[in-house]
Short mmCIF file of C-alpha atoms and ligand atoms in Angstrom, two decimals:
data_model
loop_
_atom_site.label_atom_id
_atom_site.label_comp_id
_atom_site.label_asym_id
_atom_site.label_seq_id
_atom_site.Cartn_x
_atom_site.Cartn_y
_atom_site.Cartn_z
CA MET A 122 79.19 103.88 100.18
CA ASP A 123 78.33 100.13 100.05
CA GLY A 124 80.04 97.69 102.52
CA LEU A 125 82.06 96.29 99.74
CA GLY A 126 83.83 99.31 98.36
CA LYS A 127 86.68 101.03 100.37
CA GLY A 128 85.82 104.15 102.25
CA ILE A 129 87.42 107.34 102.23
CA VAL A 130 89.41 109.21 104.96
CA TYR A 131 89.24 113.16 105.39
CA LEU A 132 92.35 114.27 107.50
CA VAL A 133 91.00 117.15 108.89
CA GLY A 134 92.24 120.00 110.69
CA ALA A 135 89.90 121.17 113.36
CA GLY A 136 91.59 124.57 114.27
CA PRO A 137 93.15 125.43 117.83
CA GLY A 138 89.77 125.11 119.88
CA ASP A 139 87.15 127.57 119.33
CA ALA A 140 84.72 125.28 117.32
CA LYS A 141 84.25 127.99 114.58
CA LEU A 142 87.70 128.10 113.43
CA ILE A 143 87.25 125.03 111.34
CA THR A 144 87.14 125.56 107.52
CA LEU A 145 83.67 125.05 105.83
CA LYS A 146 85.33 122.11 103.92
CA GLY A 147 86.31 120.56 107.48
CA LEU A 148 82.69 121.18 108.61
CA GLU A 149 81.36 119.30 105.67
CA CYS A 150 83.56 116.41 106.13
CA ILE A 151 82.29 115.85 109.37
CA GLN A 152 78.86 116.33 108.38
CA ARG A 153 79.15 113.45 105.77
CA SER A 154 81.32 111.06 107.65
CA ASP A 155 80.03 107.57 108.95
CA VAL A 156 82.96 107.91 111.65
CA ILE A 157 84.64 110.80 113.45
CA VAL A 158 88.05 110.10 115.09
CA TYR A 159 89.14 112.67 117.25
CA ASP A 160 91.30 113.56 120.25
CA ARG A 161 91.52 116.24 122.96
CA LEU A 162 93.02 118.91 121.10
CA ALA A 163 89.95 119.06 118.51
CA SER A 164 87.16 120.68 119.93
CA PRO A 165 84.50 118.43 121.18
CA ARG A 166 81.70 120.94 120.04
CA LEU A 167 82.40 119.92 116.58
CA LEU A 168 80.86 116.30 117.13
CA LYS A 169 77.35 118.26 117.18
CA TYR A 170 77.69 118.35 113.54
CA MET A 171 78.09 114.64 113.07
CA LYS A 172 75.07 113.15 110.97
CA ALA A 173 72.51 111.08 112.81
CA GLY A 174 73.83 107.62 113.64
CA ALA A 175 77.39 108.61 113.04
CA GLU A 176 80.05 107.03 115.30
CA LYS A 177 82.76 108.79 117.22
CA VAL A 178 85.86 107.24 118.41
CA TYR A 179 88.09 109.04 120.93
CA VAL A 180 91.79 108.53 120.63
CA GLY A 181 93.17 111.01 122.90
CA LYS A 182 94.51 110.87 126.59
CA LEU A 183 92.25 109.41 129.21
CA PRO A 184 92.70 109.35 132.75
CA ASP A 185 93.32 105.63 132.74
CA ARG A 186 95.51 105.22 129.73
CA HIS A 187 97.84 107.00 127.31
CA THR A 188 97.26 108.32 124.33
CA MET A 189 96.53 105.41 121.52
CA LYS A 190 99.79 104.94 119.90
CA GLN A 191 100.12 106.49 116.37
CA GLU A 192 100.65 102.98 114.65
CA ASP A 193 97.37 101.85 116.33
CA ILE A 194 95.38 105.09 114.87
CA ASN A 195 96.89 104.83 111.56
CA GLN A 196 95.55 101.22 111.49
CA LEU A 197 92.09 102.25 112.95
CA LEU A 198 91.69 104.59 109.99
CA VAL A 199 92.69 101.82 107.55
CA ASP A 200 90.32 99.28 109.04
CA LEU A 201 87.31 101.57 109.02
CA ALA A 202 87.99 102.63 105.42
CA LEU A 203 88.17 98.98 104.41
CA GLU A 204 84.62 98.53 106.09
CA GLY A 205 83.57 101.05 103.38
CA LYS A 206 83.08 103.92 105.78
CA VAL A 207 83.62 107.55 105.09
CA VAL A 208 86.09 108.70 107.99
CA THR A 209 86.79 112.00 109.38
CA ARG A 210 90.34 111.97 111.35
CA LEU A 211 89.96 115.21 113.21
CA LYS A 212 93.25 116.76 114.42
CA GLY A 213 93.91 119.91 116.35
CA GLY A 214 95.14 123.06 114.66
CA ASP A 215 96.54 122.06 110.92
CA PRO A 216 97.10 118.21 110.48
CA THR A 217 100.59 118.97 108.84
CA VAL A 218 102.09 121.01 111.55
CA PHE A 219 103.27 118.63 114.11
CA GLY A 220 99.99 116.40 113.54
CA ARG A 221 101.81 113.18 112.23
CA VAL A 222 99.40 113.29 109.15
CA GLY A 223 102.14 111.92 106.82
CA GLU A 224 102.45 108.81 108.71
CA GLU A 225 98.41 108.22 108.52
CA ALA A 226 98.39 109.34 104.63
CA GLU A 227 101.29 107.02 104.15
CA LEU A 228 99.80 103.88 105.64
CA LEU A 229 96.41 104.62 103.65
CA ARG A 230 98.23 104.74 100.61
CA THR A 231 99.79 101.83 101.11
CA TYR A 232 96.31 99.95 101.18
CA ASP A 233 95.23 102.12 98.31
CA ILE A 234 92.65 104.12 100.27
CA GLU A 235 91.46 107.54 99.26
CA TYR A 236 92.35 110.43 101.36
CA GLU A 237 92.11 114.12 101.31
CA ILE A 238 93.99 116.35 103.45
CA VAL A 239 91.99 119.23 104.62
CA PRO A 240 94.21 122.14 106.39
CA GLY A 241 93.27 123.80 109.54
CA ILE A 242 93.99 127.22 111.46
CA THR A 243 97.45 126.05 113.38
CA SER A 244 97.75 127.02 116.80
CA ALA A 245 100.92 128.31 116.07
CA ILE A 246 99.03 131.41 114.79
CA ALA A 247 95.79 131.42 115.95
CA VAL A 248 96.70 131.31 119.69
CA PRO A 249 98.99 134.14 119.63
CA ALA A 250 96.11 136.01 117.61
CA TYR A 251 93.65 135.31 120.49
CA ALA A 252 96.44 136.50 123.13
CA GLY A 253 96.49 139.90 120.92
CA ILE A 254 100.20 139.01 119.22
CA PRO A 255 100.64 139.06 115.77
CA VAL A 256 103.12 136.77 114.67
CA THR A 257 104.58 139.28 112.13
CA HIS A 258 104.57 142.93 112.33
CA ARG A 259 105.57 145.61 109.68
CA ASP A 260 108.09 147.10 112.07
CA LEU A 261 108.79 144.15 114.63
CA ALA A 262 109.08 140.94 112.81
CA SER A 263 109.36 140.12 108.93
CA SER A 264 109.26 136.46 109.31
CA PHE A 265 108.40 133.64 111.82
CA SER A 266 109.26 130.10 112.52
CA VAL A 267 107.30 127.26 114.08
CA ILE A 268 109.33 124.82 116.18
CA THR A 269 108.71 121.92 118.21
CA GLY A 270 109.81 121.99 121.79
CA HIS A 271 108.79 118.29 122.46
CA GLU A 272 111.42 115.84 121.53
CA SER A 273 113.92 114.43 124.16
CA PRO A 274 116.82 116.99 124.69
CA ASP A 275 119.39 114.78 122.85
CA LYS A 276 116.95 114.45 119.91
CA LEU A 277 116.22 118.07 120.06
CA ASP A 278 119.93 118.80 119.45
CA LYS A 279 119.86 116.97 116.48
CA SER A 280 116.96 118.31 114.81
CA ILE A 281 117.22 121.82 116.00
CA TYR A 282 120.09 123.78 114.66
CA TRP A 283 119.94 126.46 117.50
CA ASP A 284 122.98 128.34 116.07
CA LYS A 285 120.67 128.89 112.95
CA VAL A 286 117.20 128.82 114.33
CA THR A 287 117.74 131.45 117.04
CA ASN A 288 118.20 134.36 114.88
CA ALA A 289 117.00 133.17 111.46
CA THR A 290 113.55 134.84 111.95
CA GLY A 291 112.03 137.69 114.06
CA THR A 292 109.31 135.84 115.87
CA LEU A 293 109.82 132.35 117.03
CA VAL A 294 106.87 130.06 117.98
CA PHE A 295 107.30 126.75 120.04
CA LEU A 296 104.83 124.48 119.97
CA MET A 297 104.86 121.43 122.86
CA GLY A 298 107.51 123.32 124.42
CA VAL A 299 106.33 123.93 128.26
CA ALA A 300 108.19 121.13 129.83
CA LYS A 301 111.24 122.36 128.04
CA ILE A 302 111.03 126.09 128.87
CA ASP A 303 114.38 126.12 130.71
CA TYR A 304 116.05 124.38 127.84
CA ILE A 305 114.64 126.38 125.18
CA SER A 306 115.36 129.89 126.78
CA GLU A 307 118.84 129.10 127.65
CA GLN A 308 119.54 127.83 124.08
CA LEU A 309 118.06 131.07 122.71
CA ILE A 310 120.23 133.22 125.07
CA ASN A 311 123.34 131.09 124.45
CA HIS A 312 122.97 131.58 120.52
CA GLY A 313 122.39 135.20 120.86
CA ARG A 314 119.12 136.30 121.73
CA PRO A 315 119.10 139.12 124.18
CA PRO A 316 117.99 138.00 127.85
CA GLU A 317 115.67 140.62 127.73
CA THR A 318 113.61 139.45 124.54
CA PRO A 319 110.06 139.07 125.46
CA VAL A 320 108.27 135.82 125.71
CA ALA A 321 104.82 134.68 126.12
CA LEU A 322 103.27 131.42 126.94
CA VAL A 323 99.48 131.28 125.95
CA ARG A 324 97.61 127.97 127.40
CA TRP A 325 94.68 126.35 125.98
CA GLY A 326 94.40 129.31 123.52
CA THR A 327 90.83 130.31 122.05
CA ARG A 328 89.00 128.25 124.52
CA PRO A 329 87.33 129.55 127.95
CA GLU A 330 90.70 128.47 129.72
CA GLN A 331 92.97 130.52 127.96
CA GLU A 332 95.58 131.92 129.92
CA THR A 333 98.80 133.96 129.04
CA LEU A 334 102.09 134.61 130.76
CA VAL A 335 104.48 137.08 129.81
CA GLY A 336 108.12 137.29 130.79
CA THR A 337 111.47 137.66 129.12
CA LEU A 338 114.05 134.89 127.93
CA ALA A 339 115.64 135.48 131.32
CA THR A 340 112.77 135.28 133.55
CA ILE A 341 110.18 132.87 131.73
CA ALA A 342 111.47 129.67 132.88
CA GLU A 343 111.13 130.61 136.57
CA GLN A 344 107.76 132.25 135.99
CA VAL A 345 106.40 129.14 134.56
CA ARG A 346 107.70 127.27 137.54
CA THR A 347 106.17 129.75 140.31
CA THR A 348 102.81 129.75 138.59
CA ASN A 349 103.01 125.89 137.60
CA PHE A 350 101.66 126.88 134.04
CA GLN A 351 100.87 123.83 132.36
CA SER A 352 100.70 122.46 128.77
CA PRO A 353 99.17 122.64 126.18
CA ALA A 354 100.75 126.06 125.54
CA VAL A 355 102.12 127.89 122.39
CA ILE A 356 105.24 129.91 123.36
CA ILE A 357 106.05 132.81 121.49
CA VAL A 358 109.36 134.53 121.40
CA GLY A 359 110.00 137.89 120.08
CA ASP A 360 109.29 141.77 120.30
CA VAL A 361 105.82 141.17 118.81
CA VAL A 362 104.89 139.69 122.40
CA LEU A 363 104.62 143.45 123.68
CA GLN A 364 101.79 144.21 121.04
CA ARG A 365 99.60 142.27 123.37
CA GLU A 366 99.33 145.35 125.75
CA LYS A 367 97.82 147.34 122.96
CA LEU A 368 95.98 144.58 120.92
CA LYS A 369 94.57 142.10 123.58
CA TRP A 370 91.08 141.60 122.68
CA VAL A 371 89.47 138.30 123.85
CA GLU A 372 89.95 139.15 127.57
CA ARG A 373 87.83 142.25 127.17
CA LEU A 374 84.70 140.38 125.88
CA PRO A 375 82.08 140.29 128.73
CA LEU A 376 81.61 136.38 128.89
CA PHE A 377 85.56 135.88 128.32
CA GLY A 378 86.58 132.77 130.02
CA ARG A 379 83.17 131.22 130.56
CA ARG A 380 81.73 128.25 129.46
CA VAL A 381 78.04 128.69 129.61
CA LEU A 382 75.48 125.40 129.69
CA VAL A 383 72.62 125.77 127.50
CA THR A 384 69.80 123.32 128.94
CA ARG A 385 67.15 124.41 126.03
CA ALA A 386 65.89 122.24 123.47
CA ARG A 387 68.12 122.28 120.56
CA SER A 388 65.83 123.29 118.08
CA GLN A 389 65.25 126.39 120.28
CA ALA A 390 68.71 127.23 121.36
CA SER A 391 70.38 128.93 118.59
CA ASP A 392 69.79 132.40 119.49
CA LEU A 393 71.01 131.97 122.89
CA VAL A 394 74.00 130.14 121.82
CA GLN A 395 74.90 132.62 119.03
CA GLN A 396 74.72 135.39 121.71
CA ILE A 397 76.71 133.63 124.30
CA GLU A 398 79.39 133.25 121.36
CA ASP A 399 78.97 136.74 120.50
CA LEU A 400 79.80 137.81 124.00
CA GLY A 401 83.22 135.74 124.07
CA GLY A 402 81.79 132.97 126.17
CA GLU A 403 81.52 129.25 125.22
CA PRO A 404 78.31 127.59 124.95
CA LEU A 405 77.77 124.04 125.74
CA GLU A 406 74.52 122.86 124.65
CA PHE A 407 73.09 120.07 126.99
CA PRO A 408 69.63 119.78 125.94
CA VAL A 409 67.17 118.43 128.58
CA ILE A 410 63.93 118.69 126.72
CA GLU A 411 63.03 118.77 123.23
CA THR A 412 59.73 120.09 121.78
CA ARG A 413 57.76 118.59 118.82
CA ARG A 414 54.78 118.90 117.13
CA THR A 415 51.92 117.16 118.99
CA THR A 416 51.81 113.38 118.46
CA LYS A 417 49.13 112.30 121.15
CA PRO A 418 46.13 111.04 119.03
CA ASP A 419 43.51 112.79 121.21
CA GLN A 420 45.31 116.16 120.88
CA LEU A 421 45.80 115.66 117.31
CA ALA A 422 41.95 115.08 117.06
CA VAL A 423 41.39 118.36 118.96
CA VAL A 424 43.92 120.03 116.59
CA ARG A 425 42.05 118.58 113.48
CA GLU A 426 38.76 120.01 114.62
CA VAL A 427 40.02 123.51 115.32
CA MET A 428 41.59 123.49 111.52
CA HIS A 429 38.11 123.16 110.36
CA GLN A 430 36.69 126.10 112.39
CA LEU A 431 39.37 128.53 111.71
CA GLU A 432 36.90 131.09 110.46
CA SER A 433 35.04 131.10 113.93
CA TYR A 434 37.96 132.99 115.87
CA ASP A 435 37.90 136.51 116.50
CA TRP A 436 41.25 136.32 117.99
CA ALA A 437 44.62 134.32 117.49
CA ILE A 438 47.17 134.81 120.32
CA PHE A 439 50.74 133.32 119.47
CA THR A 440 52.80 133.07 122.63
CA SER A 441 56.27 131.76 121.22
CA VAL A 442 57.90 130.98 117.87
CA ASN A 443 57.54 127.39 118.39
CA GLY A 444 53.55 127.81 118.85
CA VAL A 445 53.57 129.69 115.61
CA GLU A 446 56.13 126.94 113.64
CA CYS A 447 53.96 123.89 114.81
CA PHE A 448 50.41 125.70 114.25
CA PHE A 449 51.71 126.13 110.49
CA GLU A 450 52.85 122.58 110.39
CA HIS A 451 49.42 121.15 111.64
CA LEU A 452 47.80 123.52 109.11
CA ARG A 453 49.70 121.99 106.42
CA GLU A 454 49.34 118.31 107.84
CA ASN A 455 45.41 118.97 107.65
CA ARG A 456 45.80 120.50 104.16
CA MET A 457 44.34 123.74 105.46
CA ASP A 458 44.67 127.11 104.07
CA ILE A 459 45.32 129.88 106.61
CA ARG A 460 43.16 132.18 104.61
CA ARG A 461 40.46 130.21 106.01
CA MET A 462 41.08 132.14 109.35
CA THR A 463 39.33 135.30 108.00
CA ARG A 464 38.32 137.20 111.09
CA ALA A 465 40.91 136.48 113.82
CA ARG A 466 42.92 139.70 114.87
CA VAL A 467 46.53 137.98 115.24
CA VAL A 468 48.86 139.04 118.12
CA ALA A 469 52.28 138.06 119.05
CA VAL A 470 53.86 137.98 122.54
CA GLY A 471 57.37 139.20 122.04
CA PRO A 472 59.42 140.31 119.01
CA LYS A 473 60.77 136.89 118.04
CA THR A 474 56.97 135.55 117.88
CA ALA A 475 55.95 138.46 115.64
CA GLU A 476 58.97 137.83 113.42
CA ALA A 477 57.94 134.13 113.11
CA LEU A 478 54.42 135.07 112.21
CA GLU A 479 55.81 137.55 109.54
CA GLN A 480 57.84 134.93 107.95
CA HIS A 481 54.47 133.18 107.34
CA GLY A 482 53.17 136.17 105.71
CA ILE A 483 50.84 137.50 108.90
CA MET A 484 51.45 140.75 110.20
CA PRO A 485 50.40 140.68 113.87
CA GLU A 486 49.00 143.43 115.97
CA SER A 487 50.26 145.28 119.09
CA LEU A 488 53.10 143.98 121.09
CA PRO A 489 52.92 143.83 124.75
CA GLU A 490 55.45 145.56 126.91
CA GLN A 491 55.93 142.86 129.36
CA TYR A 492 56.76 139.61 127.44
CA ARG A 493 54.46 137.25 129.57
CA ALA A 494 50.79 136.33 129.48
CA GLU A 495 50.17 139.08 131.95
CA GLY A 496 51.41 141.56 129.45
CA ILE A 497 49.43 140.64 126.59
CA LEU A 498 46.44 140.84 128.55
CA ASP A 499 46.94 144.52 129.59
CA ALA A 500 47.56 145.35 125.86
CA ILE A 501 44.92 143.99 124.48
CA GLN A 502 41.87 143.94 127.39
CA SER A 503 40.25 146.95 126.22
CA GLU A 504 39.23 145.59 122.92
CA LEU A 505 38.36 141.99 124.14
CA LYS A 506 34.43 141.35 124.13
CA ALA A 507 32.40 138.75 125.98
CA GLY A 508 31.68 136.04 123.72
CA GLN A 509 34.51 136.27 121.29
CA ARG A 510 36.41 133.05 120.52
CA VAL A 511 40.18 133.20 121.18
CA LEU A 512 42.68 130.61 119.72
CA LEU A 513 45.83 129.92 121.78
CA PRO A 514 48.25 127.83 120.02
CA ARG A 515 50.67 126.74 122.42
CA GLY A 516 52.73 123.96 124.01
CA ASP A 517 51.41 121.37 126.59
CA LEU A 518 53.25 122.82 129.61
CA ALA A 519 51.94 126.46 129.05
CA ARG A 520 50.71 127.84 132.17
CA ALA A 521 46.73 127.92 132.52
CA TRP A 522 46.80 131.59 133.76
CA LEU A 523 45.94 133.20 130.31
CA PRO A 524 42.93 131.06 129.18
CA ASP A 525 41.67 131.15 132.75
CA GLN A 526 41.70 135.05 132.52
CA LEU A 527 40.06 135.16 128.97
CA GLN A 528 37.20 132.83 130.33
CA GLN A 529 36.57 135.12 133.33
CA LEU A 530 36.39 137.68 131.06
CA GLY A 531 33.77 135.59 129.25
CA LEU A 532 35.40 135.03 126.32
CA ASP A 533 35.72 131.54 124.77
CA ALA A 534 39.46 130.64 124.75
CA THR A 535 40.55 127.45 123.11
CA ASP A 536 44.08 126.36 124.62
CA LEU A 537 45.23 124.45 121.65
CA LYS A 538 48.37 122.00 122.49
CA VAL A 539 50.14 122.42 119.08
CA TYR A 540 53.40 121.17 120.39
CA GLU A 541 54.59 118.83 123.28
CA THR A 542 57.58 119.03 125.39
CA VAL A 543 59.30 115.81 125.83
CA GLN A 544 62.51 114.83 128.18
CA VAL A 545 65.60 113.81 126.08
CA HIS A 546 68.34 112.09 127.79
CA ASP A 547 71.69 110.34 126.50
CA ASP A 548 73.66 108.51 129.24
CA GLU A 549 77.11 109.12 127.82
CA GLU A 550 76.15 112.93 127.55
CA GLU A 551 75.04 112.98 130.85
CA GLN A 552 78.20 111.13 132.44
CA GLN A 553 80.17 113.60 130.36
CA LEU A 554 78.56 116.75 131.82
CA ILE A 555 79.21 115.60 135.28
CA GLU A 556 82.74 114.70 134.63
CA ARG A 557 82.99 118.45 133.32
CA LEU A 558 80.98 119.60 136.24
CA GLU A 559 83.33 118.02 138.63
CA ALA A 560 86.44 119.28 136.80
CA HIS A 561 84.85 122.85 137.18
CA GLU A 562 84.89 123.29 133.43
CA ILE A 563 81.37 124.78 133.23
CA HIS A 564 80.96 128.30 134.85
CA VAL A 565 77.49 129.33 134.34
CA ILE A 566 74.22 127.14 133.65
CA THR A 567 71.14 128.68 131.85
CA PHE A 568 67.46 127.51 132.73
CA THR A 569 64.80 128.89 130.27
CA SER A 570 61.91 127.23 131.62
CA SER A 571 60.88 125.13 134.58
CA SER A 572 60.89 122.37 132.73
CA THR A 573 64.57 122.60 131.87
CA VAL A 574 65.32 122.92 135.68
CA THR A 575 63.60 119.87 136.87
CA ASN A 576 64.79 117.63 133.93
CA PHE A 577 68.18 118.75 134.54
CA ILE A 578 68.25 118.06 138.24
CA GLU A 579 66.68 114.47 137.21
CA ALA A 580 69.44 114.13 134.90
CA LEU A 581 71.86 114.57 137.78
CA HIS A 582 69.93 112.23 140.01
CA ARG A 583 69.67 109.63 137.14
CA GLN A 584 73.54 109.79 137.37
CA GLY A 585 73.85 108.99 141.00
CA VAL A 586 74.27 112.69 142.21
CA LYS A 587 72.44 112.82 145.23
CA GLN A 588 72.81 116.40 146.14
CA PRO A 589 72.71 118.49 142.75
CA TRP A 590 73.53 121.60 144.89
CA THR A 591 76.65 120.54 146.18
CA LEU A 592 77.84 119.36 142.67
CA LEU A 593 76.60 122.78 141.31
CA ASP A 594 78.46 124.92 144.33
CA GLY A 595 80.29 127.85 142.66
CA ILE A 596 78.51 127.57 139.38
CA ASP A 597 76.28 130.65 138.38
CA ILE A 598 72.88 129.89 137.71
CA ALA A 599 70.90 132.14 135.29
CA CYS A 600 67.15 131.72 135.04
CA ILE A 601 64.78 133.35 132.52
CA GLY A 602 61.88 135.20 134.31
CA PRO A 603 60.80 134.58 138.03
CA LEU A 604 58.76 131.41 137.30
CA THR A 605 62.03 129.65 136.21
CA ALA A 606 64.08 130.98 139.19
CA GLU A 607 61.61 129.79 141.49
CA THR A 608 61.69 126.40 140.27
CA ALA A 609 65.28 126.38 140.74
CA ILE A 610 65.15 127.60 144.23
CA LYS A 611 62.70 124.86 145.14
CA ASN A 612 65.17 122.46 143.94
CA GLY A 613 67.82 123.80 146.31
CA LEU A 614 69.93 125.82 143.70
CA THR A 615 71.35 129.19 144.46
CA VAL A 616 70.28 131.40 141.76
CA SER A 617 72.75 134.16 140.55
CA VAL A 618 70.79 136.21 138.23
CA VAL A 619 67.24 136.20 137.01
CA SER A 620 66.29 138.19 133.84
CA GLN A 621 63.57 140.91 134.12
CA GLU A 622 61.84 139.30 131.03
CA ALA A 623 60.94 136.01 129.92
CA THR A 624 63.05 136.69 126.76
CA ILE A 625 66.41 135.44 125.48
CA GLU A 626 67.48 139.04 125.07
CA SER A 627 66.98 139.69 128.72
CA LEU A 628 68.58 136.48 129.99
CA VAL A 629 71.46 137.64 127.66
CA ASP A 630 71.44 140.88 129.54
CA SER A 631 71.71 138.93 132.85
CA LEU A 632 74.60 136.89 131.50
CA ARG A 633 76.13 140.31 130.82
CA SER A 634 76.07 141.39 134.26
CA LEU A 635 77.79 138.20 135.44
CA ALA A 636 80.77 139.66 133.60
CA ALA A 637 81.49 142.23 136.44
CA THR A 638 81.80 139.15 139.05
CA PRO A 639 84.90 136.99 139.28
CA ILE A 640 84.67 133.29 137.74
CA HIS A 641 84.73 130.85 140.46
N1 LIG B 763 98.63 120.43 114.62
C1 LIG B 763 98.47 121.27 115.74
C2 LIG B 763 99.80 121.10 116.76
C3 LIG B 763 99.91 119.56 117.38
S1 LIG B 763 101.20 119.73 118.36
C4 LIG B 763 98.35 122.76 115.48
O1 LIG B 763 98.52 123.05 114.01
O2 LIG B 763 98.01 123.46 115.89
C5 LIG B 763 100.55 120.16 120.00
C6 LIG B 763 100.70 121.20 120.61
O3 LIG B 763 100.05 122.19 120.07
C7 LIG B 763 100.41 121.62 121.96
O4 LIG B 763 101.42 120.99 122.75
C8 LIG B 763 100.51 123.34 122.05
O5 LIG B 763 101.87 123.46 122.22
C9 LIG B 763 99.71 123.37 120.74
N2 LIG B 763 98.35 123.73 120.99
C10 LIG B 763 97.27 123.23 120.14
N3 LIG B 763 96.30 123.92 120.58
C11 LIG B 763 96.73 124.82 121.46
C12 LIG B 763 95.54 125.36 122.11
N4 LIG B 763 94.39 125.87 122.17
N5 LIG B 763 96.29 126.35 123.15
C13 LIG B 763 97.71 126.57 123.22
N6 LIG B 763 98.54 125.60 122.55
C14 LIG B 763 97.90 124.70 121.54
#
C-alpha cells in the first residue's frame, strides 16, 4: 500500500491468552500488518509473528497510566490507516464480545476506511473449557448466556433484566464481574436461583497463571474476599461447574502453571518451544544468541578451500543440525556438488543431526550412544586409521576436544567453522524481561549452551542488574548437560536440574522432573 492510499484495519480476536488459540486468519493479519495495536488481554507472544520492521503500539493498562481512552484508540486506528498502513487491532477473546469493536468499526466507516472483523475464541467459552467446565451439557444445561458484570450497579440494573436473565438459560457466564460478585450472586438468589447453585471463577484462564475458585451462590462472594481473588476472571454459574471434578485437564499437564524462558537462538528453538507447550507450559522466547552461516572473510576462504577438496576426506562428522544446514548452504554458495565427497564415511552425533543429513539425501552411519563428542569417538575409534582425513563442519564455539583427540590418534582433522554464534540484544525486550522477572512471571529458565548463560547474564548486567542471582532467586534453572551447568554455577546461579545428555529431549525430561516440585 503506498503512502497516498488508505490502509486497512483488521479487527482481530486474539483468543483468550494461550497464543495458539488465535485463528489462522487472525495470524495472517498479524503477519501482513505494518502496525499491531494491542492491549493486555491479547497474548504478547503473538507479536513474534509480526513481519520484520512492523511497529507495535500498546494501548492497555500501564502502571503509570490508565488504559488509553476508547475514543483515542478509535482515532489512532483511523490515523494509522490514513497514513496508508495495514493495521491489526488485536483484541482479547472475540472482538464482538464486550470488545467495543462496533465503535472502532463505526469510526473507520465514517472515514471510509476498509476494515475486516476477524472473530476470535471468546474467553466466555475457552476459559471455562480450560478449567474443565463445558458451558453446555446434554443433561445439565442446554443453553448459556454471556453477561457483562462490569457496569456501575445503577446501569447494571437498567441493562440486565435479572428477573429474566436469572433463569433464562442453564449456564450463566459473567465477564468483568469479579468486583461485583456480591451483587451478582445476590441478584441471582433473589431472582430464584437456589443458593447452593455451583459457581466457579477462573482467573487468567489459558495462561500459566490460571487459577480456579469453586463455591456456591451463597458462599462465593465471601470466598473471593478471603482468597483475595483478582480479575480478570470469568464467572460460571450453573450445574456444569461440577463437571470440573471429572474433566479438569490443564492442571494435570506436567508443566502446567510454568512459564519457561528459552534463551536459545530463535532459529534453533522451535523443538524446545514445541515440547514445552506439549507439556502444558508457556514458552517465552528470549534469544540471547543467534547463529548464522560464517561471514568472516578469512573463515570463508578456508571454507572455500575445503569445498574444493571434498574428495580428499575419509570421514565427515556432523555434530549439530546447524552444522549440517550451514555446511550445505556453503556448498551451494560455492556452487559445489555433494557428490564430490566421494569417499567420506558420514557420521552424525544425535538423532536430530542424522535426520537433517537424511533431509539432504545422506544416510549417516552409526550413532553414538552418548550424545557428546566423547560418545562419537567411542563409537568409531576402532575404525579410525592414522593418516585419515576427517572433516568436522561445526560452529565457531565448538570445543577443541574432538579435533584434538583425532589429531592425537594421528588423524588429520579439519575443524571447519561453517557457522558462527553472535550475541543478540534488544533493549526493549531486555527491559520487558526484567519487569517480568521482578513480577515473578517466569518460573523456569533453560540454558542450552554455555554461551546462552554468559550472554544472558551479560544482558542482565547491561540493564543494570548487579546481582543476577538475586533477581533469579526462586526461579528453576535447567541446563543442558554438565558443561552448561558448570558455566551457570560459575556465574553464581543455583542450578535446579541438569539433563543427562546434551539433547533437547533429555533437557525436556529434566523439565518434566520439575513438575514434581512446587512452583516458587
Ligand atoms: N472480548 C473478550 C472479553 C473482553 S471483556 C472475550 O471475548 O473474551 C474482558 C473480560 O474478559 C475480563 O474482565 C474477563 O472477565 C474476561 N477475560 C478475558 N480473558 C480472560 C482470561 N484469560 N481469563 C479470565 N477472564 C478473561
